[in-house]
Amino acid sequence: VGLTACQKSEAPAANGGSGSNAPSPNGKPLIIGVAFETLQTEYWVASFEAIKADLKQRGYPMLEAVSDGDANRQLEQVKNFITRKVDGIILVPKDAKTCLPIIKAANAASIPIVLFNRPADKSAAKSVAIVADNFALTQETVAYLMSEAKKTGRKHKAAILIGDLSDINAIGRRDGFDAALKGNEGVVEVVARIPTEWNQEKAQAGLVNALQANPDISFIFTSSDFLFPSIVSALKSAGKYHKFGTPGHVILGGFDGDATAYQMLQDGYLDATGVQDVYFEARQSIQAILNLRAGKPVPELIRDPGFVVHQGNLQQKAAQMWGAQIAKK
Amino acid sequence: MNATPSALLLTALRHASLVLFVTIIAVFGALAPKFLTADNAINVLIQSTPTGIVAVGMTFVLLTAGVDLSVGAIMFLSAAIAGKMLAAGQPLPLALGAMLATGLGFGAINAFFITRLRIAPFIVTLALLFVGRGLALTITQTRAMNLPDRFLQLGSARVAGVPLPLVVLGAVLLVAHVVLMRTPFGRQIYALGNHPANARKAGIRTQRILATVYLISGLCAALGGILSLAQLGAVSPKFGEAYEFKAIAAAVLGGTSLFGGRGAVFPGTLLGAVLIQSIESGLVILNADPYLYPVITAAVIFLAVLTDSTRHTLLARLNRRRIRQELPT
Amino acid sequence: MSTAAAVEFDGIGQSFSGVRVLRGVSFTVGASRTLGLVGENGAGKSTLMNILGGNLRSDTGRMILRGQPYAPAHPTDATRAGIGLIHQELNLFSNLTIAENIFLTSFPRARALPWIDQRTLHARTAALLRDVGLELAPDTLVDRLSAGERQLVEIARALSLDARLIIFDEPTTSLSARETGTLFALLRRLQSQGIALIYISHILDHVRQLCHDLVVLRDGAVVAQGPIETFSTPAIVSAMVGRNLTQLYPTRRGAPATEPALEVRGVSQPHIVCDIRFTLRRGEVLGLSGLMGAGRSELARILFGLDPCSRGEILVSGRPLAGANTRRRIERGLAFLTEDRRHEGLCLEASIADNLALASIRSHARTPLKLIDRTGWQRAISTIREAVRLTAKAEDTQPAQTLSGGNQQKVVLGKWLLASPSVLILDEPTRGVDVGAKFELYQLIMDLADRGSGILVISSEIEELIGVCDRILVMSQGEIRGEFSRPEFSSERLLAAALPRESPA
Amino acid sequence: MSGVATDRSWRTTAARALCSDYFVLWLCVVYVAAVAPFTPGFASLDNATNILATLLPLFVVALGQTLVLIAGGIDLSITSIIGLCSITGAMVMNDETGWLAHSPLAVPAAIAVMLALGGLVGAFNGVAITRFRMPPFIVTLAAMMAFSGLAVWLTQSKAINQLPAAFNALGGRTAIALGIACAAGVGVHVMLSRSLFGRWLYAIGHNARTAHVSGVPVAGVVISAYVCSGVLAALAAILYTGQTETGSPVLGQRILLDVIGATVIGGTSLFGGKGKVLWTLFGVLFLKLVDNSLNLLNLSIFTLTIVKGAVILLAALLDSLRTRLAGSHA
Ligand SMILES: Nc1ncnc2c1ncn2[C@@H]1O[C@H](COP(=O)(O)OP(=O)(O)OP(=O)(O)O)[C@@H](O)[C@H]1O
Ligand SMILES: Nc1ncnc2c1ncn2[C@@H]1O[C@H](COP(=O)(O)OP(=O)(O)OP(=O)(O)O)[C@@H](O)[C@H]1O
Ligand SMILES: [Mg+2]
Ligand SMILES: [Mg+2]
């Protein structure tokens, strides 16, 4: 809501140039290069928009690049940033390893680089990472779902929608799910592990087939909220889409906290979702660049604790939930 | 010469792909009895409708020795437009009409560049793949869009007890089959694919046929998009991605040649589309290790095509014309 | 009925990438008359007919059709104007049936419905096939037809158009004596119906039998025209080639040696050939005669290793081939000029030089890396160009498909001559080749024989076999039915031996 | 009169430029000249090095694709070969869990394994296509699915780093990568234009039946073409892996359309018999220039895809214009 006002007042500054009235540590506006790996889910779009809005508010021009899942292209893009002499780089790397040469290139040009949402592996290359812990947050979310499942007093058959097997986040969430499962085998038995390749159609078809094989599935976890429309469609066609607390309700859990998830929580269909604090991460990334430029000490890893939103705490957490903000708009 | 073993062998060979298809289904059925239920068969068929319909359009194009790489982009773009229209409160039929019109429009652009400006279909449609996806991303701002429930109801509607998607698929197949096999236009497509220069010499309006073929492909892509949306209920930025490969694979699996002039939509392309979907469905029902999906799918496709090509070689050998009447020895 | 000329050419000129192929061609085809169009390979006959048929637009000049100016932009315009064109290079689609090929642009429709009326289609096709003397089911795939049969289908197609002017561009190249007879009867019937015909052929006897008028083209220009009676055959030949040609066949200098080049012992393949035995001596030109479908081409393909053979032995220079594949057989000295030059003889889009070199290029790859010795290669190409008298206009880098039919044939022959084979099998070697060039081809064949190679010539032209062979075998129903040595040669005896026997009761 | 003459000579020069092998190169030059003034940092030495570094591996893969396309086939499995080779090489030599960790033989052994593996996949493709007469599109599509699935499974989705510095230098140091790519390019060029194999390959692409009847060992040559494509993809995997210093199962997964697109833009025919190394080089260069300039222009991802499509179309349009002009003026 506040964003539009800012955009208007800052409009001339967006052009950058020497006449800008934007304050910055040494008087000139900083050019920040933002390189994303993908913009193909709500979550990344929201993060991207959050960074963009934050930078705009500060009057810093931004260069953008999206590599569409290609680690090599990302390397090219960051090199292009360096060619353009940016003052800082915010990077969503493809994975923990392919980003190392990118970081090295930035180090060599002494440009501060912040990894957004995905950490790099340990190495000599220096960077700051702002991360939500996929593993821990998923574990926490699934643990909540388990406790809900226990309350019903019966054993549940479960399906998990796994993301792209070559995506590090997808793997982290899968592992978090498995970790939460440990010791709870008596409560939940996984009867379907559906690889979705982050594709809605595959998710939908896979879930329909899983429900075909096990019509009594009553527990579904998805590695990303953006697959919820597919899940809802599959559940509806199986006649199993019921509100929380009504008989036949399928326990649903997700990750990300997008607008659809918010809506489903509000309507009482969704049990819980793990939310990453996008606004916190955006703010921290830019602050880290400023601090690095100012020579202040910055920790190598800044954690976004994230939080689980569920039926019990929806009202109090909604304000921090990026999906809720979008849904309200 | 009537009931010799070779006559029996011939019949078996003629229907080799069907035999293989049944074998694959039987294997899945033996491993998971749930797979062989009527419900599941209908499910698999419904799930293969979008691929099937897009592949029917693709078959027309492939028969002329062309290719249409823009089908996935057409699906996405038309879906994005429909999503926006529905969000703006337009009636559903209008949105559906707009989708089909988009498909036709893109088909017309393809046709214009290919027939008027004589650019290779591969390049034209590749370029339109980029343009189409780019436009769609602009329209959606890379956000997922949830469609109103009316759309999902299309997917579960029934006509005289038959699910609507199956009715549409059946109609498309019937029309396409009759057009290809029983109309002058269809037979001329085969002639054109066999030898374009000779087709012109023979007095066929080759440019007109080529143009029509791309229009058909565009229309089928949009129609496939509608059916897919009717199952998903949402448009995501990945919608329709890699559909060009899926459609070509289904057509080629059904015996259509990339070099033109050979192939058929029924049963060829239909079998191809259903086979791909059956494998996926079977694997989910078996709860197979997600890592094995691509390997098994590839193996089955390989086997299917191997059978088909062996069959062709054997048939050609058995069908060789005879000069002499040999006395039985 | 109008008395206007069927068609009038007025100053037609055409060039391809700067080379002039037709220069101011003017002549008239009278109403209901048959005009013979003759000329050397590459004289421009087919090009002129392509202009008439709407495949090409001429650079200069105009045409007048039955008194009306006529400028077709597309082949359909020609069809609509009542012109039927039978192409020199067969123009059929192998993935369609005979019926579909014939009615491709004029399918009979079911009443007011968009789809094809299959019954009418079949009935009309069957009638047309009966007319041209082809006993095949209308729904046979063209893929399964031999060259001769395809030619008949092409003719049936032209008849189906109900054209008032039909052009036959070398229609008998794949036909044997019997089918040619049927065709001529058909042509006479057309003539009597008042249909004008243009008949292009290199067989001057045929032209003489059929035509009322004659036009001779040389190098793209009309060099002679008039009623056929005013020309003697030698006069036509000298008008065509621009010099006097005293002989149609070169005289044989050498004589066959005694040692065998190729021995075939009891070769059999069920349903194809049965117990074929003969010996081809070094330096011998052996003819293989027979009717269409006798199995001559099949035998040649078996000898060359393209088709399987279940029994029998084949020896080259005394050594058995023992199941060697085609490549091995070529290395052992076998060569095979196929009758299907478009699909098996040439790479149409490749250059003339590449086509010429294809079979022998291996011998120019010397270094361990198998790099081509380019000077040696180029030298070989230019020698062979000379030898086969390839038209001087053609450049080595030009794609083979831009050559006239006869010159394409020379390229294929040149390819095999370069491989200096010890046994050369020729399947219809002079198909579409003009008289002058034929003489040269025969000369090349005989020279090769004189150098000690054995030569097997398959031909449907009995005169040709009698003219060049030392000995002739006759095939029928997949068996050898007769052997004739030079003194016994006569068309009647050869034909009699070629006729199929009644099948045993 | 003289006006006509100069007009004619101007036209012949234009026609000659249009017909030459260098057409796409001229297109690149024109593109750079047109775009540089609006694109900050485009015409700089740094950027040229960037373009070069990213162009090399793509060029190497495209070389293999060119061979296969000339023979009238297509190779969709290249991306999976890159991923599979990348992780196998990394498994052999990485410093933590590598089978040959810290051994002096690690790097050469890894390279040998990678190239051999590429060749093996190529041989598999080739044999299936020639011996069993299966369509290349499906064979290589199935190979793509199977081998990239295999690569992801082998690593359980995790990338492998800690590769020896000597190996990383192969792809990471542009000068070395340039040397490797040049060697590959020259090798393939000589093979195509000077060797027996090249002649045979073009003949097969033009008409495989004629080639067979003329004694060309068709199956052997086609299999070799696929093997070459596999080995070149493996070589590209070495370069890519060196650049990213990581063995990743999904390396190069998105370049398939780029590779085929670049090759076809260069002028190679999808129907066989036509193609040259130079054409492919210029095609790759053109594609990379477009990518790079659009990137520097700071266009949003949406606009970028649209503009890229439009530029490809424009290039093709010019190409078809030149073919028509060449037809009427040569
Ligand atoms: N598309 C083309 N491009 C270049 N040259 C061509 C083309 N088509 C034909 N020619 C040339 O035109 C000349 C005439 O060819 P045409 O086919 O008309 O000869 P023809 O008289 O029919 O000979 P033949 O008796 O061998 O059939 C030949 O020299 C041929 O090479
Ligand atoms: N590709 C083919 N497929 C099926 N049948 C064929 C094929 N080629 C030829 N035939 C058939 O085989 C028989 C013998 O072939 P062909 O006619 O070539 O023999 P031939 O004695 O060489 O006669 P000619 O060469 O005069 O036509 C014919 O009846 C022909 O129809
Ligand atoms: Mg001709
Ligand atoms: Mg024959």
Short mmCIF file of N, CA, C and O in Angstrom, two decimals, chain B residues 244-290:
data_model
loop_
_atom_site.label_atom_id
_atom_site.label_comp_id
_atom_site.label_asym_id
_atom_site.label_seq_id
_atom_site.Cartn_x
_atom_site.Cartn_y
_atom_site.Cartn_z
N GLU B 244 6.05 -28.61 -26.67
CA GLU B 244 6.43 -28.90 -28.04
C GLU B 244 7.10 -30.27 -28.11
O GLU B 244 6.80 -31.09 -28.99
N PHE B 245 7.96 -30.56 -27.14
CA PHE B 245 8.65 -31.85 -27.15
C PHE B 245 7.67 -32.99 -26.87
O PHE B 245 7.72 -34.04 -27.49
N LYS B 246 6.79 -32.74 -25.91
CA LYS B 246 5.83 -33.77 -25.55
C LYS B 246 4.95 -34.12 -26.75
O LYS B 246 4.70 -35.29 -27.04
N ALA B 247 4.51 -33.08 -27.45
CA ALA B 247 3.62 -33.32 -28.59
C ALA B 247 4.35 -34.02 -29.72
O ALA B 247 3.84 -34.96 -30.32
N ILE B 248 5.57 -33.57 -30.00
CA ILE B 248 6.33 -34.23 -31.07
C ILE B 248 6.59 -35.68 -30.68
O ILE B 248 6.44 -36.59 -31.49
N ALA B 249 6.94 -35.89 -29.41
CA ALA B 249 7.24 -37.25 -28.97
C ALA B 249 6.01 -38.13 -29.14
O ALA B 249 6.11 -39.26 -29.64
N ALA B 250 4.84 -37.63 -28.76
CA ALA B 250 3.62 -38.43 -28.89
C ALA B 250 3.38 -38.78 -30.36
O ALA B 250 3.09 -39.93 -30.69
N ALA B 251 3.54 -37.79 -31.23
CA ALA B 251 3.29 -38.04 -32.65
C ALA B 251 4.30 -39.04 -33.22
O ALA B 251 3.93 -39.99 -33.92
N VAL B 252 5.56 -38.83 -32.90
CA VAL B 252 6.59 -39.72 -33.46
C VAL B 252 6.46 -41.12 -32.88
O VAL B 252 6.62 -42.12 -33.58
N LEU B 253 6.12 -41.18 -31.61
CA LEU B 253 5.89 -42.47 -30.97
C LEU B 253 4.76 -43.20 -31.69
O LEU B 253 4.77 -44.43 -31.80
N GLY B 254 3.81 -42.45 -32.19
CA GLY B 254 2.69 -43.04 -32.92
C GLY B 254 3.03 -43.33 -34.37
O GLY B 254 2.14 -43.63 -35.15
N GLY B 255 4.28 -43.20 -34.75
CA GLY B 255 4.67 -43.61 -36.09
C GLY B 255 4.75 -42.48 -37.11
O GLY B 255 4.95 -42.73 -38.30
N THR B 256 4.60 -41.22 -36.69
CA THR B 256 4.70 -40.12 -37.64
C THR B 256 6.18 -39.80 -37.88
O THR B 256 6.97 -39.80 -36.96
N SER B 257 6.51 -39.56 -39.15
CA SER B 257 7.89 -39.27 -39.49
C SER B 257 8.14 -37.78 -39.45
O SER B 257 7.29 -36.99 -39.84
N LEU B 258 9.32 -37.39 -38.97
CA LEU B 258 9.68 -35.97 -38.95
C LEU B 258 9.99 -35.47 -40.35
O LEU B 258 10.11 -34.28 -40.58
N PHE B 259 10.17 -36.40 -41.28
CA PHE B 259 10.53 -36.00 -42.63
C PHE B 259 9.30 -35.89 -43.54
O PHE B 259 9.43 -35.71 -44.73
N GLY B 260 8.13 -36.01 -42.94
CA GLY B 260 6.92 -35.73 -43.68
C GLY B 260 6.33 -36.92 -44.42
O GLY B 260 7.03 -37.88 -44.74
N GLY B 261 5.03 -36.84 -44.65
CA GLY B 261 4.39 -37.81 -45.52
C GLY B 261 4.02 -39.14 -44.91
O GLY B 261 3.42 -39.96 -45.56
N ARG B 262 4.39 -39.36 -43.66
CA ARG B 262 4.10 -40.66 -43.07
C ARG B 262 3.56 -40.47 -41.66
O ARG B 262 4.16 -39.74 -40.85
N GLY B 263 2.43 -41.11 -41.36
CA GLY B 263 1.88 -41.03 -40.02
C GLY B 263 0.38 -40.87 -40.05
O GLY B 263 -0.21 -40.67 -41.11
N ALA B 264 -0.22 -40.98 -38.88
CA ALA B 264 -1.67 -40.86 -38.79
C ALA B 264 -2.03 -40.47 -37.36
O ALA B 264 -1.31 -40.80 -36.42
N VAL B 265 -3.17 -39.75 -37.21
CA VAL B 265 -3.55 -39.36 -35.86
C VAL B 265 -4.22 -40.51 -35.14
O VAL B 265 -4.12 -40.64 -33.92
N PHE B 266 -4.90 -41.37 -35.91
CA PHE B 266 -5.56 -42.50 -35.27
C PHE B 266 -5.12 -43.79 -35.91
O PHE B 266 -5.20 -43.91 -37.13
N PRO B 267 -4.64 -44.76 -35.16
CA PRO B 267 -4.47 -44.72 -33.72
C PRO B 267 -3.14 -44.11 -33.30
O PRO B 267 -2.93 -43.85 -32.12
N GLY B 268 -2.23 -43.87 -34.27
CA GLY B 268 -0.85 -43.48 -33.98
C GLY B 268 -0.69 -42.45 -32.87
O GLY B 268 -0.28 -42.78 -31.76
N THR B 269 -1.04 -41.19 -33.18
CA THR B 269 -0.79 -40.12 -32.23
C THR B 269 -1.51 -40.35 -30.91
O THR B 269 -0.96 -40.10 -29.83
N LEU B 270 -2.74 -40.85 -30.99
CA LEU B 270 -3.50 -41.09 -29.76
C LEU B 270 -2.75 -42.10 -28.88
O LEU B 270 -2.54 -41.86 -27.69
N LEU B 271 -2.32 -43.21 -29.51
CA LEU B 271 -1.58 -44.22 -28.75
C LEU B 271 -0.34 -43.60 -28.11
O LEU B 271 -0.03 -43.87 -26.95
N GLY B 272 0.37 -42.79 -28.87
CA GLY B 272 1.58 -42.16 -28.36
C GLY B 272 1.29 -41.35 -27.11
O GLY B 272 1.96 -41.49 -26.08
N ALA B 273 0.25 -40.49 -27.20
CA ALA B 273 -0.07 -39.63 -26.06
C ALA B 273 -0.50 -40.46 -24.86
O ALA B 273 -0.06 -40.21 -23.73
N VAL B 274 -1.33 -41.46 -25.10
CA VAL B 274 -1.82 -42.26 -23.98
C VAL B 274 -0.69 -43.09 -23.37
O VAL B 274 -0.62 -43.25 -22.15
N LEU B 275 0.20 -43.56 -24.21
CA LEU B 275 1.32 -44.36 -23.69
C LEU B 275 2.15 -43.55 -22.71
O LEU B 275 2.46 -44.00 -21.60
N ILE B 276 2.51 -42.32 -23.13
CA ILE B 276 3.33 -41.48 -22.26
C ILE B 276 2.62 -41.27 -20.91
O ILE B 276 3.23 -41.41 -19.84
N GLN B 277 1.31 -40.99 -20.98
CA GLN B 277 0.59 -40.71 -19.75
C GLN B 277 0.44 -41.98 -18.89
O GLN B 277 0.52 -41.92 -17.66
N SER B 278 0.27 -43.13 -19.55
CA SER B 278 0.10 -44.38 -18.81
C SER B 278 1.33 -44.69 -17.98
O SER B 278 1.24 -45.16 -16.85
N ILE B 279 2.49 -44.47 -18.58
CA ILE B 279 3.72 -44.77 -17.86
C ILE B 279 3.76 -43.94 -16.58
O ILE B 279 4.00 -44.45 -15.48
N GLU B 280 3.46 -42.64 -16.75
CA GLU B 280 3.55 -41.76 -15.60
C GLU B 280 2.55 -42.19 -14.53
O GLU B 280 2.88 -42.28 -13.34
N SER B 281 1.34 -42.48 -14.98
CA SER B 281 0.31 -42.88 -14.04
C SER B 281 0.69 -44.18 -13.34
O SER B 281 0.58 -44.31 -12.12
N GLY B 282 1.19 -45.14 -14.12
CA GLY B 282 1.58 -46.42 -13.55
C GLY B 282 2.65 -46.26 -12.49
O GLY B 282 2.62 -46.89 -11.42
N LEU B 283 3.60 -45.38 -12.76
CA LEU B 283 4.71 -45.19 -11.82
C LEU B 283 4.20 -44.60 -10.51
O LEU B 283 4.65 -45.00 -9.43
N VAL B 284 3.27 -43.65 -10.60
CA VAL B 284 2.74 -43.05 -9.35
C VAL B 284 1.99 -44.11 -8.57
O VAL B 284 2.15 -44.26 -7.35
N ILE B 285 1.17 -44.89 -9.29
CA ILE B 285 0.38 -45.90 -8.59
C ILE B 285 1.28 -46.94 -7.93
O ILE B 285 1.01 -47.42 -6.84
N LEU B 286 2.39 -47.23 -8.58
CA LEU B 286 3.35 -48.17 -7.99
C LEU B 286 4.16 -47.54 -6.87
O LEU B 286 4.91 -48.23 -6.20
N ASN B 287 4.01 -46.23 -6.68
CA ASN B 287 4.84 -45.49 -5.73
C ASN B 287 6.32 -45.74 -5.97
O ASN B 287 7.08 -46.04 -5.06
N ALA B 288 6.72 -45.64 -7.24
CA ALA B 288 8.12 -45.90 -7.60
C ALA B 288 9.02 -44.79 -7.09
O ALA B 288 8.57 -43.70 -6.76
N ASP B 289 10.30 -45.10 -7.00
CA ASP B 289 11.29 -44.12 -6.58
C ASP B 289 11.29 -42.96 -7.59
O ASP B 289 11.46 -43.18 -8.78
N PRO B 290 11.07 -41.73 -7.12
CA PRO B 290 10.99 -40.60 -8.07
C PRO B 290 12.19 -40.51 -9.01
O PRO B 290 12.05 -40.06 -10.14
#
